[in-house]
Amino acid sequence: MGKKGDLSNFEHGMVVGARWAGLSISQSAQLLGFSRTTISRFYKEWCEKGKTSSMRQSCGQKCLVGQRRMGQLIQADRRATLTEITTRYNRGM
């Protein structure tokens, strides 16, 4: 089975549910269509850390404009257009 990336939150729940229902790793893998290694690694991590969320959202470039800074730019002139806000931001105001 090829690499697919991280499991979705729904798939995490399916793995945990299958294991809690008493299915073995092999039975869970066959039922859900994942490899035994995927089921085993995920379930072990879930038992140790107690969370099922994917870490995929923490990868990639971070936001260049923080929520606070963007809020300040918008609050300065609530009727400003997107172009005006962009210009102000680029000037550093």
PDB file of C-alpha atoms in Angstrom:
ATOM      1  CA  MET A   1       0.000   0.000   0.000  1.00  0.00           C
ATOM      2  CA  GLY A   2       1.462   3.401  -0.995  1.00  0.00           C
ATOM      3  CA  LYS A   3       2.034   6.426   1.167  1.00  0.00           C
ATOM      4  CA  LYS A   4      -1.069   8.523   1.589  1.00  0.00           C
ATOM      5  CA  GLY A   5       0.043  11.023   4.205  1.00  0.00           C
ATOM      6  CA  ASP A   6      -1.435  11.511   7.620  1.00  0.00           C
ATOM      7  CA  LEU A   7      -4.711   9.961   8.636  1.00  0.00           C
ATOM      8  CA  SER A   8      -7.653  12.337   8.879  1.00  0.00           C
ATOM      9  CA  ASN A   9      -9.332  12.936  12.239  1.00  0.00           C
ATOM     10  CA  PHE A  10     -12.206  10.711  11.105  1.00  0.00           C
ATOM     11  CA  GLU A  11      -9.789   7.902  10.241  1.00  0.00           C
ATOM     12  CA  HIS A  12      -8.100   8.330  13.634  1.00  0.00           C
ATOM     13  CA  GLY A  13     -11.469   7.819  15.276  1.00  0.00           C
ATOM     14  CA  MET A  14     -12.138   4.735  13.160  1.00  0.00           C
ATOM     15  CA  VAL A  15      -8.825   3.168  14.231  1.00  0.00           C
ATOM     16  CA  VAL A  16      -9.453   3.864  17.916  1.00  0.00           C
ATOM     17  CA  GLY A  17     -13.041   2.630  17.645  1.00  0.00           C
ATOM     18  CA  ALA A  18     -12.025  -0.590  15.933  1.00  0.00           C
ATOM     19  CA  ARG A  19      -9.400  -1.323  18.566  1.00  0.00           C
ATOM     20  CA  TRP A  20     -11.815  -0.493  21.408  1.00  0.00           C
ATOM     21  CA  ALA A  21     -14.371  -2.814  19.825  1.00  0.00           C
ATOM     22  CA  GLY A  22     -11.879  -5.616  20.380  1.00  0.00           C
ATOM     23  CA  LEU A  23     -10.562  -6.066  16.855  1.00  0.00           C
ATOM     24  CA  SER A  24      -6.955  -7.124  16.509  1.00  0.00           C
ATOM     25  CA  ILE A  25      -4.457  -5.005  14.600  1.00  0.00           C
ATOM     26  CA  SER A  26      -4.750  -7.341  11.602  1.00  0.00           C
ATOM     27  CA  GLN A  27      -8.554  -7.256  11.682  1.00  0.00           C
ATOM     28  CA  SER A  28      -8.550  -3.454  12.031  1.00  0.00           C
ATOM     29  CA  ALA A  29      -6.134  -3.100   9.109  1.00  0.00           C
ATOM     30  CA  GLN A  30      -8.230  -5.356   6.907  1.00  0.00           C
ATOM     31  CA  LEU A  31     -11.501  -3.640   7.848  1.00  0.00           C
ATOM     32  CA  LEU A  32     -10.221  -0.077   7.435  1.00  0.00           C
ATOM     33  CA  GLY A  33      -7.882  -0.651   4.497  1.00  0.00           C
ATOM     34  CA  PHE A  34      -4.680   0.560   6.171  1.00  0.00           C
ATOM     35  CA  SER A  35      -1.470  -1.355   6.707  1.00  0.00           C
ATOM     36  CA  ARG A  36      -0.882  -3.184   9.967  1.00  0.00           C
ATOM     37  CA  THR A  37       2.100  -0.906  10.574  1.00  0.00           C
ATOM     38  CA  THR A  38      -0.058   2.218  10.239  1.00  0.00           C
ATOM     39  CA  ILE A  39      -2.673   0.869  12.653  1.00  0.00           C
ATOM     40  CA  SER A  40      -0.031  -0.297  15.119  1.00  0.00           C
ATOM     41  CA  ARG A  41       1.996   2.928  15.104  1.00  0.00           C
ATOM     42  CA  PHE A  42      -1.018   5.180  15.343  1.00  0.00           C
ATOM     43  CA  TYR A  43      -2.699   3.195  18.110  1.00  0.00           C
ATOM     44  CA  LYS A  44       0.539   3.023  20.121  1.00  0.00           C
ATOM     45  CA  GLU A  45       0.992   6.793  19.804  1.00  0.00           C
ATOM     46  CA  TRP A  46      -2.642   7.368  20.761  1.00  0.00           C
ATOM     47  CA  CYS A  47      -2.297   5.180  23.865  1.00  0.00           C
ATOM     48  CA  GLU A  48       0.846   7.045  24.941  1.00  0.00           C
ATOM     49  CA  LYS A  49      -0.199  10.611  24.142  1.00  0.00           C
ATOM     50  CA  GLY A  50      -3.977  10.331  24.272  1.00  0.00           C
ATOM     51  CA  LYS A  51      -4.681  12.476  21.250  1.00  0.00           C
ATOM     52  CA  THR A  52      -5.888  11.695  17.763  1.00  0.00           C
ATOM     53  CA  SER A  53      -5.284  14.953  15.916  1.00  0.00           C
ATOM     54  CA  SER A  54      -2.944  15.115  12.969  1.00  0.00           C
ATOM     55  CA  MET A  55       0.227  17.158  13.233  1.00  0.00           C
ATOM     56  CA  ARG A  56      -0.067  18.034   9.532  1.00  0.00           C
ATOM     57  CA  GLN A  57      -1.492  21.485  10.357  1.00  0.00           C
ATOM     58  CA  SER A  58       1.762  22.501  12.025  1.00  0.00           C
ATOM     59  CA  CYS A  59       3.822  22.196   8.857  1.00  0.00           C
ATOM     60  CA  GLY A  60       4.307  24.845   6.214  1.00  0.00           C
ATOM     61  CA  GLN A  61       5.059  28.536   6.269  1.00  0.00           C
ATOM     62  CA  LYS A  62       3.904  30.472   9.299  1.00  0.00           C
ATOM     63  CA  CYS A  63       1.594  33.470   8.936  1.00  0.00           C
ATOM     64  CA  LEU A  64       3.499  36.617   8.125  1.00  0.00           C
ATOM     65  CA  VAL A  65       0.834  38.894   9.605  1.00  0.00           C
ATOM     66  CA  GLY A  66      -0.305  38.101  13.102  1.00  0.00           C
ATOM     67  CA  GLN A  67      -3.960  38.325  14.120  1.00  0.00           C
ATOM     68  CA  ARG A  68      -3.203  41.243  16.417  1.00  0.00           C
ATOM     69  CA  ARG A  69      -1.345  43.279  13.777  1.00  0.00           C
ATOM     70  CA  MET A  70      -4.062  42.675  11.173  1.00  0.00           C
ATOM     71  CA  GLY A  71      -6.732  43.688  13.683  1.00  0.00           C
ATOM     72  CA  GLN A  72      -4.898  46.944  14.385  1.00  0.00           C
ATOM     73  CA  LEU A  73      -4.661  47.736  10.678  1.00  0.00           C
ATOM     74  CA  ILE A  74      -8.362  47.125  10.156  1.00  0.00           C
ATOM     75  CA  GLN A  75      -9.453  49.006  13.294  1.00  0.00           C
ATOM     76  CA  ALA A  76      -7.441  52.077  12.250  1.00  0.00           C
ATOM     77  CA  ASP A  77      -9.895  52.747   9.418  1.00  0.00           C
ATOM     78  CA  ARG A  78     -12.897  50.450   9.348  1.00  0.00           C
ATOM     79  CA  ARG A  79     -14.043  51.721   5.943  1.00  0.00           C
ATOM     80  CA  ALA A  80     -10.705  51.091   4.236  1.00  0.00           C
ATOM     81  CA  THR A  81     -10.646  48.836   1.206  1.00  0.00           C
ATOM     82  CA  LEU A  82      -8.429  45.800   0.926  1.00  0.00           C
ATOM     83  CA  THR A  83      -6.098  47.719  -1.366  1.00  0.00           C
ATOM     84  CA  GLU A  84      -5.718  50.530   1.185  1.00  0.00           C
ATOM     85  CA  ILE A  85      -5.061  48.075   4.019  1.00  0.00           C
ATOM     86  CA  THR A  86      -2.476  46.246   1.893  1.00  0.00           C
ATOM     87  CA  THR A  87      -0.747  49.514   1.025  1.00  0.00           C
ATOM     88  CA  ARG A  88      -0.657  50.557   4.698  1.00  0.00           C
ATOM     89  CA  TYR A  89       0.737  47.198   5.716  1.00  0.00           C
ATOM     90  CA  ASN A  90       3.452  47.270   3.051  1.00  0.00           C
ATOM     91  CA  ARG A  91       4.491  50.774   4.146  1.00  0.00           C
ATOM     92  CA  GLY A  92       4.793  49.531   7.715  1.00  0.00           C
ATOM     93  CA  MET A  93       2.152  51.809   9.196  1.00  0.00           C
TER      94      MET A  93
END
